[in-house]
Amino acid sequence: MGRIKWCSIAIAILTLPLLILAEGEMINLELNSHSTAPKAQEESSFPQLEMLKLINKERQNLGLPLLKLNLELSRIAQHHCEEIAEFNKLTHTSPVYGYNLYERIQVTFPSVKKMAENVGVGRHAFSAHQRFMDSPAHRKNILDPEFKEVGIGIVRKAPLICYFTLDFITRPSAEKQQSTSRFYFEQAPPEDAVPMTREVMAVYTFTAPQEEELVNKGIALYLQGKIEEAIQAYKKALEINSSYFYAYYNLGLAYVAQEKFLLALENFQEVIKREPGEIYSLYYIGYINSRLGNYQPALDALKELLIVDPTVHPEILLNVHYLLGEVYDHMGKKEEAITYYEKFIDMAKQSPHADLKTVSNAVKRLNKLKEK
């Protein structure tokens, strides 16, 4: 998978869903090093509308209400996107003025009931959307049935690098937007914009839970290759909140990076206890068991993923078929192995997530089995 430059946050006014999550680098779940989006999507002159269409298609497939594009919210998202692009820093806090998501949204939408934000980097709207959907936290924000409106900010920094900010809100339909939002957008903000906005926001307080901050710290350390330090941050988060399953998930990824598969397995199993059916943890459980030679537990986990919606998680289904072929191959079950290798190859022909090396390996294994 290897692309962890993503950040997701969700805020309810009275409760803070713990939605910070980053994906691991060791297992190539995306299989898309050679993938490209359809030409029409890459060359879209209106990437914000293209992103909106992609989001609403996902929601429509699940019977969820479609999101409306809020232009004022999009201005807020765009401004934040410009800042993170300028500083090359994926964050929910303004690297210039220090506003957090709560402050940026509430100053314009004071009665907002719930808010969330996804930020990330991609080549274009299509690839960014695919990666958002590949991440449980970002996907949860996109598919949250409570959200009614979205603001979309996009900044192209280089030919192959585009920054994205998606802001989601739920608010009373009759709410009047506040004029204080102009401080964000009139060229350079006036000198008094920051203190005035801070004064407006003085009545609000928002502090991220300590365990969430620790997991964010761990993710940053992980990205820097400081795996052991990341592990210590995740463990501290669990000392504070032993039910924080995103800490277990990221701890599992860190142990996979160290090839400490038994410890990784324990943590992914902890995730499943708290979030039954969580697909990425199930995949890792299947993968790790297959590497440890525990073939039946591997099959049990992988077969649970065969019911995954192929339109929502095509990369998962693709990888599951390959792993099933590999597991049956190791078990000496020729016919089953052939069946899943063939399904994998057929799916790979139509998939932008297919990796040529993996496909080539499947073809070699399949031919070898048929020669026996």
Short mmCIF file of C-alpha atoms in Angstrom, two decimals:
data_model
loop_
_atom_site.label_atom_id
_atom_site.label_comp_id
_atom_site.label_asym_id
_atom_site.label_seq_id
_atom_site.Cartn_x
_atom_site.Cartn_y
_atom_site.Cartn_z
CA MET A 1 0.00 0.00 0.00
CA GLY A 2 2.66 2.45 1.02
CA ARG A 3 0.79 5.77 0.77
CA ILE A 4 0.14 7.08 4.27
CA LYS A 5 -0.07 10.79 3.47
CA TRP A 6 -3.66 11.01 4.62
CA CYS A 7 -5.38 12.51 7.56
CA SER A 8 -8.99 12.30 8.70
CA ILE A 9 -10.85 13.94 11.56
CA ALA A 10 -14.48 13.94 12.59
CA ILE A 11 -16.03 16.16 15.24
CA ALA A 12 -19.43 16.08 16.85
CA ILE A 13 -20.13 19.10 19.03
CA LEU A 14 -20.62 17.04 22.18
CA THR A 15 -18.58 13.97 21.29
CA LEU A 16 -15.48 13.40 19.21
CA PRO A 17 -15.55 10.20 17.14
CA LEU A 18 -12.05 8.79 17.10
CA LEU A 19 -11.39 8.68 13.39
CA ILE A 20 -7.66 9.21 12.95
CA LEU A 21 -6.15 6.36 11.00
CA ALA A 22 -3.26 5.76 8.66
CA GLU A 23 -2.54 2.71 6.54
CA GLY A 24 0.61 0.59 6.53
CA GLU A 25 3.39 0.26 3.99
CA MET A 26 4.42 -3.37 4.01
CA ILE A 27 1.51 -5.07 2.19
CA ASN A 28 0.57 -3.86 -1.27
CA LEU A 29 -3.20 -3.70 -0.85
CA GLU A 30 -3.63 -1.07 -3.53
CA LEU A 31 -1.54 -2.83 -6.20
CA ASN A 32 -1.71 0.36 -8.23
CA SER A 33 1.82 1.47 -8.93
CA HIS A 34 0.92 1.54 -12.62
CA SER A 35 -2.69 2.64 -12.28
CA THR A 36 -4.20 5.63 -14.03
CA ALA A 37 -7.64 7.20 -14.03
CA PRO A 38 -9.74 7.51 -17.18
CA LYS A 39 -8.42 10.36 -19.33
CA ALA A 40 -11.62 12.37 -18.99
CA GLN A 41 -11.25 12.35 -15.22
CA GLU A 42 -7.57 13.29 -15.28
CA GLU A 43 -8.22 16.24 -17.54
CA SER A 44 -11.36 17.53 -15.85
CA SER A 45 -11.56 21.33 -15.81
CA PHE A 46 -13.78 21.18 -12.71
CA PRO A 47 -12.06 18.81 -10.25
CA GLN A 48 -14.28 19.95 -7.35
CA LEU A 49 -17.39 18.86 -9.25
CA GLU A 50 -15.65 15.66 -10.31
CA MET A 51 -14.89 14.88 -6.67
CA LEU A 52 -18.49 15.67 -5.71
CA LYS A 53 -19.76 13.24 -8.35
CA LEU A 54 -17.44 10.49 -7.08
CA ILE A 55 -18.54 11.02 -3.47
CA ASN A 56 -22.24 11.07 -4.33
CA LYS A 57 -21.92 7.95 -6.47
CA GLU A 58 -20.62 6.07 -3.41
CA ARG A 59 -23.48 7.41 -1.30
CA GLN A 60 -26.09 6.68 -3.95
CA ASN A 61 -24.88 3.07 -4.20
CA LEU A 62 -25.66 2.66 -0.50
CA GLY A 63 -28.96 4.54 -0.60
CA LEU A 64 -27.56 7.48 1.39
CA PRO A 65 -28.70 11.09 0.87
CA LEU A 66 -26.54 12.96 -1.63
CA LEU A 67 -24.29 15.76 -0.40
CA LYS A 68 -24.79 19.33 -1.56
CA LEU A 69 -21.73 21.37 -2.50
CA ASN A 70 -21.66 24.42 -0.23
CA LEU A 71 -19.65 27.20 -1.88
CA GLU A 72 -18.85 29.03 1.36
CA LEU A 73 -17.68 25.78 2.93
CA SER A 74 -15.64 25.15 -0.23
CA ARG A 75 -13.93 28.52 0.26
CA ILE A 76 -12.93 27.46 3.76
CA ALA A 77 -11.67 24.11 2.45
CA GLN A 78 -9.84 25.81 -0.43
CA HIS A 79 -8.06 28.25 1.85
CA HIS A 80 -6.93 25.45 4.16
CA CYS A 81 -5.85 23.41 1.15
CA GLU A 82 -3.72 26.30 -0.11
CA GLU A 83 -1.99 26.53 3.26
CA ILE A 84 -1.19 22.82 3.57
CA ALA A 85 0.02 22.76 -0.03
CA GLU A 86 2.30 25.75 0.57
CA PHE A 87 3.83 24.16 3.66
CA ASN A 88 3.66 20.57 2.36
CA LYS A 89 2.06 19.55 5.65
CA LEU A 90 -1.05 17.40 6.02
CA THR A 91 -2.80 18.77 9.08
CA HIS A 92 -6.21 19.87 10.33
CA THR A 93 -4.68 22.94 11.96
CA SER A 94 -3.78 26.02 9.93
CA PRO A 95 0.04 26.08 9.60
CA VAL A 96 -0.22 29.89 9.28
CA TYR A 97 -2.74 31.06 11.88
CA GLY A 98 -3.22 28.00 14.07
CA TYR A 99 -6.99 27.63 13.52
CA ASN A 100 -8.20 24.09 14.08
CA LEU A 101 -11.07 22.53 12.14
CA TYR A 102 -13.58 23.49 14.80
CA GLU A 103 -12.60 27.15 14.62
CA ARG A 104 -12.49 27.28 10.83
CA ILE A 105 -15.99 25.83 10.50
CA GLN A 106 -17.75 27.37 13.51
CA VAL A 107 -16.78 30.94 12.65
CA THR A 108 -18.94 30.70 9.51
CA PHE A 109 -21.44 28.01 10.55
CA PRO A 110 -22.04 28.70 14.27
CA SER A 111 -24.88 26.21 14.67
CA VAL A 112 -23.13 23.27 13.06
CA LYS A 113 -24.07 19.98 14.71
CA LYS A 114 -21.28 17.80 13.37
CA MET A 115 -18.21 18.31 11.21
CA ALA A 116 -15.42 16.25 9.68
CA GLU A 117 -12.45 16.76 7.41
CA ASN A 118 -10.37 14.61 5.06
CA VAL A 119 -7.04 15.91 3.76
CA GLY A 120 -4.66 14.12 1.43
CA VAL A 121 -2.46 14.11 -1.65
CA GLY A 122 -3.09 12.46 -5.01
CA ARG A 123 -2.60 12.83 -8.74
CA HIS A 124 -6.17 13.93 -9.47
CA ALA A 125 -9.71 13.69 -8.11
CA PHE A 126 -10.18 10.07 -9.19
CA SER A 127 -7.01 8.73 -7.55
CA ALA A 128 -7.54 10.83 -4.42
CA HIS A 129 -11.10 9.54 -4.07
CA GLN A 130 -9.93 5.94 -4.45
CA ARG A 131 -7.38 6.41 -1.69
CA PHE A 132 -9.87 8.13 0.58
CA MET A 133 -12.21 5.17 0.10
CA ASP A 134 -9.36 2.74 0.81
CA SER A 135 -8.94 4.27 4.28
CA PRO A 136 -11.55 3.26 6.90
CA ALA A 137 -11.54 6.67 8.60
CA HIS A 138 -11.84 8.71 5.41
CA ARG A 139 -14.43 6.36 3.97
CA LYS A 140 -16.49 6.65 7.15
CA ASN A 141 -16.61 10.43 6.76
CA ILE A 142 -17.61 10.19 3.09
CA LEU A 143 -20.37 7.68 3.81
CA ASP A 144 -21.67 9.19 7.05
CA PRO A 145 -25.46 9.45 6.56
CA GLU A 146 -25.68 12.42 8.94
CA PHE A 147 -23.69 14.74 6.72
CA LYS A 148 -25.68 16.93 4.33
CA GLU A 149 -23.13 19.35 2.84
CA VAL A 150 -19.54 19.25 1.69
CA GLY A 151 -16.90 21.84 0.85
CA ILE A 152 -14.11 20.82 -1.50
CA GLY A 153 -10.70 22.47 -1.83
CA ILE A 154 -8.11 21.34 -4.40
CA VAL A 155 -4.65 22.74 -5.12
CA ARG A 156 -2.31 21.39 -7.80
CA LYS A 157 1.26 21.90 -6.64
CA ALA A 158 3.05 19.94 -9.37
CA PRO A 159 2.05 17.96 -12.48
CA LEU A 160 1.57 14.79 -10.43
CA ILE A 161 0.87 16.26 -6.98
CA CYS A 162 -2.52 17.62 -5.96
CA TYR A 163 -3.66 18.51 -2.43
CA PHE A 164 -7.26 17.84 -1.37
CA THR A 165 -9.37 19.08 1.54
CA LEU A 166 -12.92 17.82 2.04
CA ASP A 167 -15.02 19.45 4.78
CA PHE A 168 -18.31 17.81 5.79
CA ILE A 169 -21.00 19.40 7.97
CA THR A 170 -24.48 18.88 9.37
CA ARG A 171 -26.32 22.06 10.38
CA PRO A 172 -29.87 23.44 10.74
CA SER A 173 -31.15 24.19 7.25
CA ALA A 174 -32.23 27.71 8.26
CA GLU A 175 -28.84 28.70 9.63
CA LYS A 176 -27.48 31.99 8.33
CA GLN A 177 -23.81 31.99 7.40
CA GLN A 178 -21.64 34.50 9.24
CA SER A 179 -19.73 37.29 7.50
CA THR A 180 -16.63 36.60 9.60
CA SER A 181 -15.60 34.07 6.95
CA ARG A 182 -14.43 36.97 4.77
CA PHE A 183 -11.31 37.18 6.95
CA TYR A 184 -10.10 33.99 5.32
CA PHE A 185 -10.51 35.01 1.72
CA GLU A 186 -9.89 38.70 0.97
CA GLN A 187 -6.36 38.29 -0.41
CA ALA A 188 -4.04 38.54 2.60
CA PRO A 189 -6.18 38.74 5.77
CA PRO A 190 -6.20 42.21 7.40
CA GLU A 191 -3.87 42.63 10.35
CA ASP A 192 -6.72 42.50 12.82
CA ALA A 193 -8.33 39.39 11.27
CA VAL A 194 -6.60 36.88 13.50
CA PRO A 195 -7.27 38.58 16.86
CA MET A 196 -10.84 39.42 15.82
CA THR A 197 -11.53 35.85 14.76
CA ARG A 198 -9.94 34.54 17.91
CA GLU A 199 -12.20 36.83 19.92
CA VAL A 200 -15.25 35.50 18.09
CA MET A 201 -14.12 31.95 18.83
CA ALA A 202 -13.24 32.59 22.48
CA VAL A 203 -16.55 31.13 23.61
CA TYR A 204 -15.69 27.80 22.00
CA THR A 205 -13.22 25.26 23.27
CA PHE A 206 -11.98 22.15 21.54
CA THR A 207 -9.22 19.82 22.62
CA ALA A 208 -8.48 16.55 20.87
CA PRO A 209 -8.39 13.56 23.23
CA GLN A 210 -4.88 12.75 24.42
CA GLU A 211 -5.00 9.23 22.97
CA GLU A 212 -5.81 10.69 19.55
CA GLU A 213 -2.85 13.06 19.77
CA LEU A 214 -0.59 10.16 20.69
CA VAL A 215 -1.77 8.09 17.73
CA ASN A 216 -1.20 11.06 15.42
CA LYS A 217 2.29 11.39 16.87
CA GLY A 218 2.85 7.68 16.29
CA ILE A 219 1.71 7.96 12.67
CA ALA A 220 4.15 10.82 12.09
CA LEU A 221 6.98 8.79 13.62
CA TYR A 222 6.01 5.77 11.54
CA LEU A 223 6.21 7.85 8.37
CA GLN A 224 9.70 8.95 9.38
CA GLY A 225 10.75 5.32 9.74
CA LYS A 226 10.93 5.57 13.54
CA ILE A 227 8.93 2.41 14.08
CA GLU A 228 9.92 1.68 17.68
CA GLU A 229 9.09 5.23 18.77
CA ALA A 230 5.75 4.96 16.97
CA ILE A 231 5.01 1.75 18.85
CA GLN A 232 5.65 3.47 22.18
CA ALA A 233 3.25 6.29 21.23
CA TYR A 234 0.51 3.79 20.31
CA LYS A 235 1.04 1.90 23.58
CA LYS A 236 0.71 5.11 25.57
CA ALA A 237 -2.55 5.84 23.77
CA LEU A 238 -3.86 2.42 24.82
CA GLU A 239 -2.83 3.05 28.43
CA ILE A 240 -5.17 6.04 28.36
CA ASN A 241 -7.97 4.37 26.40
CA SER A 242 -7.76 0.59 26.07
CA SER A 243 -10.78 0.61 23.72
CA TYR A 244 -9.21 2.95 21.16
CA PHE A 245 -9.09 0.44 18.32
CA TYR A 246 -7.28 2.74 15.88
CA ALA A 247 -4.30 2.52 18.23
CA TYR A 248 -4.50 -1.28 17.99
CA TYR A 249 -4.74 -1.04 14.20
CA ASN A 250 -1.71 1.22 13.84
CA LEU A 251 0.22 -0.83 16.37
CA GLY A 252 -0.50 -3.87 14.22
CA LEU A 253 0.88 -2.07 11.16
CA ALA A 254 4.03 -1.14 13.04
CA TYR A 255 4.63 -4.74 14.09
CA VAL A 256 4.09 -5.87 10.49
CA ALA A 257 6.80 -3.38 9.47
CA GLN A 258 9.11 -5.06 12.01
CA GLU A 259 7.98 -8.51 10.82
CA LYS A 260 6.79 -9.30 14.34
CA PHE A 261 3.78 -11.09 12.96
CA LEU A 262 2.47 -12.69 16.16
CA LEU A 263 2.32 -9.31 17.90
CA ALA A 264 0.74 -7.77 14.81
CA LEU A 265 -1.87 -10.51 14.73
CA GLU A 266 -2.84 -9.90 18.36
CA ASN A 267 -3.50 -6.23 17.65
CA PHE A 268 -5.55 -6.79 14.51
CA GLN A 269 -7.62 -9.32 16.46
CA GLU A 270 -8.21 -6.64 19.10
CA VAL A 271 -9.59 -4.39 16.35
CA ILE A 272 -11.99 -7.13 15.23
CA LYS A 273 -13.24 -7.55 18.82
CA ARG A 274 -14.23 -3.89 18.84
CA GLU A 275 -15.18 -3.49 15.17
CA PRO A 276 -16.39 -6.89 13.90
CA GLY A 277 -15.93 -7.22 10.16
CA GLU A 278 -13.43 -4.33 9.82
CA ILE A 279 -12.11 -5.27 6.40
CA TYR A 280 -8.50 -4.06 6.59
CA SER A 281 -7.86 -5.87 9.86
CA LEU A 282 -9.46 -9.02 8.45
CA TYR A 283 -7.18 -8.77 5.45
CA TYR A 284 -4.09 -8.48 7.64
CA ILE A 285 -5.26 -11.39 9.79
CA GLY A 286 -5.58 -13.48 6.63
CA TYR A 287 -2.25 -12.28 5.28
CA ILE A 288 -0.30 -12.85 8.50
CA ASN A 289 -1.78 -16.29 9.11
CA SER A 290 -0.90 -17.30 5.57
CA ARG A 291 2.71 -16.22 6.17
CA LEU A 292 2.82 -18.12 9.46
CA GLY A 293 1.49 -21.29 7.81
CA ASN A 294 -1.80 -21.11 9.72
CA TYR A 295 -3.77 -21.81 6.58
CA GLN A 296 -7.23 -22.53 7.98
CA PRO A 297 -7.42 -19.30 10.05
CA ALA A 298 -6.13 -17.48 6.97
CA LEU A 299 -8.91 -18.97 4.84
CA ASP A 300 -11.53 -18.13 7.46
CA ALA A 301 -10.52 -14.46 7.51
CA LEU A 302 -10.10 -14.12 3.75
CA LYS A 303 -13.41 -15.81 2.89
CA GLU A 304 -15.23 -13.29 5.08
CA LEU A 305 -13.98 -10.66 2.64
CA LEU A 306 -15.46 -12.35 -0.42
CA ILE A 307 -18.76 -10.55 0.30
CA VAL A 308 -17.09 -7.12 0.14
CA ASP A 309 -18.86 -4.81 -2.30
CA PRO A 310 -16.62 -4.84 -5.41
CA THR A 311 -17.73 -1.33 -6.37
CA VAL A 312 -16.64 0.07 -3.01
CA HIS A 313 -13.50 -1.98 -2.28
CA PRO A 314 -12.21 -3.42 -5.56
CA GLU A 315 -8.61 -3.50 -4.35
CA ILE A 316 -9.53 -5.64 -1.33
CA LEU A 317 -11.43 -8.19 -3.41
CA LEU A 318 -8.60 -8.35 -5.93
CA ASN A 319 -5.99 -9.07 -3.26
CA VAL A 320 -8.20 -11.56 -1.45
CA HIS A 321 -8.48 -13.70 -4.59
CA TYR A 322 -4.73 -13.72 -5.04
CA LEU A 323 -4.10 -14.66 -1.39
CA LEU A 324 -6.73 -17.40 -1.50
CA GLY A 325 -5.01 -18.86 -4.55
CA GLU A 326 -1.68 -18.69 -2.74
CA VAL A 327 -3.01 -20.31 0.45
CA TYR A 328 -4.71 -23.17 -1.40
CA ASP A 329 -1.50 -23.57 -3.43
CA HIS A 330 0.53 -24.02 -0.24
CA MET A 331 -2.09 -26.46 1.09
CA GLY A 332 -1.73 -28.58 -2.03
CA LYS A 333 -5.34 -28.03 -3.07
CA LYS A 334 -4.74 -27.70 -6.79
CA GLU A 335 -8.27 -27.12 -8.08
CA GLU A 336 -9.11 -24.45 -5.52
CA ALA A 337 -5.79 -22.70 -6.14
CA ILE A 338 -6.39 -22.70 -9.90
CA THR A 339 -9.89 -21.29 -9.40
CA TYR A 340 -8.75 -18.31 -7.34
CA TYR A 341 -5.66 -17.59 -9.44
CA GLU A 342 -7.87 -17.52 -12.54
CA LYS A 343 -10.40 -15.24 -10.84
CA PHE A 344 -7.60 -12.94 -9.75
CA ILE A 345 -6.15 -12.73 -13.26
CA ASP A 346 -9.58 -12.07 -14.80
CA MET A 347 -10.27 -9.31 -12.28
CA ALA A 348 -6.80 -7.83 -12.77
CA LYS A 349 -7.46 -7.34 -16.49
CA GLN A 350 -10.25 -4.89 -15.63
CA SER A 351 -8.74 -3.31 -12.53
CA PRO A 352 -6.70 -0.11 -12.16
CA HIS A 353 -5.39 -1.59 -8.89
CA ALA A 354 -3.57 -4.52 -10.52
CA ASP A 355 0.19 -4.65 -10.12
CA LEU A 356 2.00 -6.19 -13.11
CA LYS A 357 4.49 -8.04 -10.93
CA THR A 358 1.74 -9.65 -8.87
CA VAL A 359 -0.22 -10.61 -12.00
CA SER A 360 2.91 -12.10 -13.55
CA ASN A 361 3.51 -14.13 -10.39
CA ALA A 362 -0.09 -15.42 -10.44
CA VAL A 363 0.25 -16.45 -14.10
CA LYS A 364 3.47 -18.36 -13.36
CA ARG A 365 1.89 -20.16 -10.40
CA LEU A 366 -1.22 -20.97 -12.42
CA ASN A 367 0.77 -22.40 -15.35
CA LYS A 368 2.88 -24.47 -12.97
CA LEU A 369 -0.24 -25.95 -11.37
CA LYS A 370 -1.77 -26.82 -14.73
CA GLU A 371 1.40 -28.58 -15.82
CA LYS A 372 1.20 -30.99 -12.88
#
